PDB file of C-alpha atoms in Angstrom:
ATOM      1  CA  MET A  30     -22.834  -6.947 -10.047  1.00 62.00           C
ATOM      2  CA  ASN A  31     -20.745  -9.154 -12.693  1.00 74.00           C
ATOM      3  CA  THR A  32     -21.449  -7.742 -15.981  1.00 86.00           C
ATOM      4  CA  LEU A  33     -19.205  -7.669 -19.030  1.00 90.00           C
ATOM      5  CA  ILE A  34     -18.523  -2.853 -18.990  1.00 92.00           C
ATOM      6  CA  PHE A  35     -17.968  -3.935 -15.112  1.00 92.00           C
ATOM      7  CA  ARG A  36     -15.672  -7.167 -16.431  1.00 93.00           C
ATOM      8  CA  THR A  37     -14.123  -5.032 -19.107  1.00 94.00           C
ATOM      9  CA  PHE A  38     -13.703  -1.564 -16.729  1.00 95.00           C
ATOM     10  CA  ALA A  39     -12.170  -3.175 -14.158  1.00 94.00           C
ATOM     11  CA  PRO A  40      -8.391  -3.938 -14.900  1.00 95.00           C
ATOM     12  CA  PHE A  41      -8.520  -0.472 -16.109  1.00 97.00           C
ATOM     13  CA  LEU A  42      -9.955   1.099 -12.741  1.00 97.00           C
ATOM     14  CA  THR A  43      -7.819  -1.444 -10.254  1.00 97.00           C
ATOM     15  CA  ALA A  44      -4.378  -0.586 -11.988  1.00 97.00           C
ATOM     16  CA  LEU A  45      -5.278   3.184 -12.195  1.00 98.00           C
ATOM     17  CA  MET A  46      -6.502   3.193  -7.988  1.00 97.00           C
ATOM     18  CA  LEU A  47      -2.978   1.654  -7.598  1.00 97.00           C
ATOM     19  CA  ILE A  48      -1.375   3.869  -9.225  1.00 97.00           C
ATOM     20  CA  PHE A  49      -2.597   7.133  -7.533  1.00 96.00           C
ATOM     21  CA  SER A  50      -2.813   4.937  -4.128  1.00 96.00           C
ATOM     22  CA  ILE A  51       1.016   5.853  -4.313  1.00 95.00           C
ATOM     23  CA  PHE A  52       0.512   8.710  -5.175  1.00 94.00           C
ATOM     24  CA  VAL A  53      -0.999   9.342  -1.721  1.00 94.00           C
ATOM     25  CA  LEU A  54       1.766   7.615  -0.451  1.00 93.00           C
ATOM     26  CA  LEU A  55       4.232   9.734  -1.790  1.00 89.00           C
ATOM     27  CA  ARG A  56       2.501  13.248  -1.272  1.00 88.00           C
ATOM     28  CA  GLY A  57       1.738  11.839   1.902  1.00 81.00           C
ATOM     29  CA  HIS A  58       4.775  14.352   3.967  1.00 68.00           C
ATOM     30  CA  ASN A  59       4.386  17.766   2.781  1.00 66.00           C
ATOM     31  CA  GLU A  60       0.236  17.454   2.018  1.00 72.00           C
ATOM     32  CA  PRO A  61      -2.583  15.570   3.372  1.00 70.00           C
ATOM     33  CA  GLY A  62      -2.217  12.223   2.617  1.00 77.00           C
ATOM     34  CA  GLY A  63       0.338   9.488   3.060  1.00 88.00           C
ATOM     35  CA  GLY A  64       1.040   5.882   4.249  1.00 91.00           C
ATOM     36  CA  PHE A  65      -2.914   4.973   5.666  1.00 94.00           C
ATOM     37  CA  ILE A  66      -5.114   6.766   2.967  1.00 94.00           C
ATOM     38  CA  GLY A  67      -2.982   5.292   0.687  1.00 95.00           C
ATOM     39  CA  GLY A  68      -3.244   2.199   1.939  1.00 96.00           C
ATOM     40  CA  LEU A  69      -7.054   2.007   1.661  1.00 96.00           C
ATOM     41  CA  ILE A  70      -7.106   3.522  -1.956  1.00 97.00           C
ATOM     42  CA  GLY A  71      -4.896   0.443  -2.762  1.00 97.00           C
ATOM     43  CA  ALA A  72      -7.256  -2.225  -0.604  1.00 96.00           C
ATOM     44  CA  ALA A  73     -10.217  -0.605  -2.366  1.00 96.00           C
ATOM     45  CA  ALA A  74      -8.738  -1.794  -5.447  1.00 97.00           C
ATOM     46  CA  PHE A  75      -8.203  -5.215  -4.998  1.00 96.00           C
ATOM     47  CA  ALA A  76     -10.968  -5.682  -3.808  1.00 94.00           C
ATOM     48  CA  MET A  77     -13.091  -4.250  -6.123  1.00 94.00           C
ATOM     49  CA  TYR A  78     -10.975  -6.518  -8.722  1.00 95.00           C
ATOM     50  CA  GLY A  79     -12.118  -9.621  -6.377  1.00 92.00           C
ATOM     51  CA  ILE A  80     -15.996  -7.807  -7.111  1.00 91.00           C
ATOM     52  CA  ALA A  81     -14.693  -8.017 -10.815  1.00 93.00           C
ATOM     53  CA  PHE A  82     -13.138 -11.871 -10.930  1.00 93.00           C
ATOM     54  CA  GLY A  83     -12.887 -13.482  -7.661  1.00 91.00           C
ATOM     55  CA  VAL A  84     -10.901 -14.025  -4.834  1.00 93.00           C
ATOM     56  CA  GLN A  85      -8.789 -16.391  -6.674  1.00 93.00           C
ATOM     57  CA  ALA A  86      -7.633 -13.888  -9.547  1.00 94.00           C
ATOM     58  CA  VAL A  87      -7.027 -11.539  -6.803  1.00 95.00           C
ATOM     59  CA  ARG A  88      -4.408 -13.782  -4.466  1.00 93.00           C
ATOM     60  CA  ARG A  89      -3.186 -14.194  -8.564  1.00 94.00           C
ATOM     61  CA  ALA A  90      -2.335 -11.216  -8.904  1.00 93.00           C
ATOM     62  CA  MET A  91      -1.580 -10.071  -5.682  1.00 93.00           C
ATOM     63  CA  VAL A  92       1.724 -12.684  -5.179  1.00 92.00           C
ATOM     64  CA  PHE A  93       2.226 -12.612  -1.739  1.00 95.00           C
ATOM     65  CA  HIS A  94      -0.345 -13.227   0.860  1.00 95.00           C
ATOM     66  CA  PRO A  95      -2.358 -10.077   2.668  1.00 96.00           C
ATOM     67  CA  MET A  96      -1.027 -10.639   5.859  1.00 96.00           C
ATOM     68  CA  SER A  97       2.411 -11.336   4.945  1.00 97.00           C
ATOM     69  CA  ILE A  98       2.866  -8.087   3.295  1.00 97.00           C
ATOM     70  CA  ALA A  99       0.976  -6.855   6.433  1.00 97.00           C
ATOM     71  CA  GLY A 100       3.738  -8.513   8.806  1.00 97.00           C
ATOM     72  CA  PHE A 101       6.425  -7.403   6.356  1.00 98.00           C
ATOM     73  CA  GLY A 102       4.838  -3.208   5.986  1.00 97.00           C
ATOM     74  CA  LEU A 103       5.030  -4.119  10.127  1.00 97.00           C
ATOM     75  CA  LEU A 104       8.480  -4.734   9.898  1.00 97.00           C
ATOM     76  CA  VAL A 105       9.460  -1.783   8.019  1.00 96.00           C
ATOM     77  CA  SER A 106       7.807   0.157   9.935  1.00 94.00           C
ATOM     78  CA  THR A 107       9.399  -1.069  12.984  1.00 95.00           C
ATOM     79  CA  LEU A 108      12.795  -0.897  11.919  1.00 94.00           C
ATOM     80  CA  SER A 109      11.625   2.989  10.852  1.00 92.00           C
ATOM     81  CA  GLY A 110      11.289   3.809  14.756  1.00 90.00           C
ATOM     82  CA  VAL A 111      13.857   2.121  15.935  1.00 93.00           C
ATOM     83  CA  ILE A 112      16.543   3.205  13.428  1.00 92.00           C
ATOM     84  CA  SER A 113      17.009   6.697  15.082  1.00 90.00           C
ATOM     85  CA  ALA A 114      17.673   4.536  18.511  1.00 89.00           C
ATOM     86  CA  PRO A 115      22.022   3.973  17.990  1.00 90.00           C
ATOM     87  CA  LEU A 116      21.867   7.469  16.452  1.00 90.00           C
ATOM     88  CA  GLY A 117      21.541   8.949  20.244  1.00 90.00           C
ATOM     89  CA  TYR A 118      17.091  10.087  19.550  1.00 91.00           C
ATOM     90  CA  PRO A 119      13.555   8.978  20.407  1.00 91.00           C
ATOM     91  CA  PHE A 120      12.253   6.293  19.325  1.00 89.00           C
ATOM     92  CA  MET A 121      10.317   7.377  16.102  1.00 87.00           C
ATOM     93  CA  THR A 122      12.752  10.272  15.255  1.00 88.00           C
ATOM     94  CA  GLY A 123      12.587  10.980  11.542  1.00 87.00           C
ATOM     95  CA  ILE A 124      16.589  10.976  10.551  1.00 89.00           C
ATOM     96  CA  TRP A 125      17.676  11.977   7.246  1.00 89.00           C
ATOM     97  CA  ILE A 126      20.586  11.644   5.162  1.00 89.00           C
ATOM     98  CA  TYR A 127      21.537  13.031   1.910  1.00 91.00           C
ATOM     99  CA  PRO A 128      22.824  10.924  -0.571  1.00 89.00           C
ATOM    100  CA  SER A 129      24.303  11.997  -3.891  1.00 89.00           C
ATOM    101  CA  LEU A 130      22.654  10.611  -7.413  1.00 86.00           C
ATOM    102  CA  ALA A 131      24.384  11.799 -10.636  1.00 89.00           C
ATOM    103  CA  GLY A 132      25.163  14.956  -8.879  1.00 89.00           C
ATOM    104  CA  ILE A 133      21.766  15.509  -7.561  1.00 91.00           C
ATOM    105  CA  GLU A 134      21.653  15.539  -3.970  1.00 90.00           C
ATOM    106  CA  VAL A 135      18.550  13.279  -2.994  1.00 85.00           C
ATOM    107  CA  PRO A 136      16.974  13.723   0.819  1.00 85.00           C
ATOM    108  CA  LEU A 137      15.857  10.627   2.136  1.00 85.00           C
ATOM    109  CA  ALA A 138      14.124   9.925   5.298  1.00 87.00           C
ATOM    110  CA  THR A 139      13.075   7.534   7.890  1.00 88.00           C
ATOM    111  CA  VAL A 140       9.571   9.289   7.512  1.00 88.00           C
ATOM    112  CA  ILE A 141       9.071   7.183   3.874  1.00 89.00           C
ATOM    113  CA  SER A 142       9.729   3.690   5.692  1.00 91.00           C
ATOM    114  CA  PHE A 143       7.901   4.868   8.235  1.00 92.00           C
ATOM    115  CA  ASP A 144       4.984   5.574   5.442  1.00 93.00           C
ATOM    116  CA  ILE A 145       5.735   2.756   3.417  1.00 94.00           C
ATOM    117  CA  GLY A 146       5.530   0.646   6.447  1.00 96.00           C
ATOM    118  CA  VAL A 147       1.898   1.974   7.594  1.00 95.00           C
ATOM    119  CA  TYR A 148       0.896   1.287   3.376  1.00 96.00           C
ATOM    120  CA  LEU A 149       1.643  -2.293   3.459  1.00 97.00           C
ATOM    121  CA  VAL A 150       0.399  -3.091   6.728  1.00 98.00           C
ATOM    122  CA  VAL A 151      -3.007  -1.566   5.507  1.00 97.00           C
ATOM    123  CA  VAL A 152      -2.936  -2.872   1.986  1.00 97.00           C
ATOM    124  CA  GLY A 153      -2.549  -6.375   3.427  1.00 97.00           C
ATOM    125  CA  THR A 154      -5.320  -6.111   6.109  1.00 97.00           C
ATOM    126  CA  PHE A 155      -7.497  -4.920   4.256  1.00 96.00           C
ATOM    127  CA  ALA A 156      -7.337  -6.994   1.438  1.00 95.00           C
ATOM    128  CA  SER A 157      -7.420 -10.232   3.432  1.00 95.00           C
ATOM    129  CA  ILE A 158     -10.507  -8.866   5.020  1.00 95.00           C
ATOM    130  CA  ALA A 159     -12.407  -8.035   1.691  1.00 92.00           C
ATOM    131  CA  LEU A 160     -11.471 -11.613   0.349  1.00 92.00           C
ATOM    132  CA  ALA A 161     -12.375 -12.870   3.744  1.00 92.00           C
ATOM    133  CA  LEU A 162     -15.614 -11.435   3.091  1.00 90.00           C
ATOM    134  CA  GLU A 163     -15.688 -12.372  -0.398  1.00 86.00           C
ATOM    135  CA  GLU A 164     -14.682 -15.856  -0.330  1.00 83.00           C
ATOM    136  CA  ARG A 165     -17.803 -16.384   2.570  1.00 78.00           C
ATOM    137  CA  ASP A 166     -20.039 -14.428   0.226  1.00 67.00           C
ATOM    138  CA  ASP A 167     -19.033 -16.764  -3.000  1.00 63.00           C
ATOM    139  CA  GLY A 168     -19.578 -20.025  -0.549  1.00 56.00           C
TER     140      GLY A 168
END
């Protein structure tokens, strides 16, 4: 399946899939989507890139080891849940703040940081699995 056409379009499709995965992540509060499905789309993008160019190209593109990304995402998700405890709320209660940026009120919540953490866990874990399978298949 490593054809010239596939290798030509793989970088464009990978970029498009990663942008779409971030879109799905960010719209997940009010509509279907969120960290999990966005992370699956992102991991699928890296897997497709790996099929086209090999595991080493994906490892260079990701910069960090996939399990390090997953670990950082787990830390972000956990901290998002713990933030509510010192404020007197139960674990995983969404906390909202409304800072003003250039005169515009911007609502921020621990909900989005939790979704970002889930996104990173899913991308890191599934990319690690896909890369391990592709390495095994290459060898």
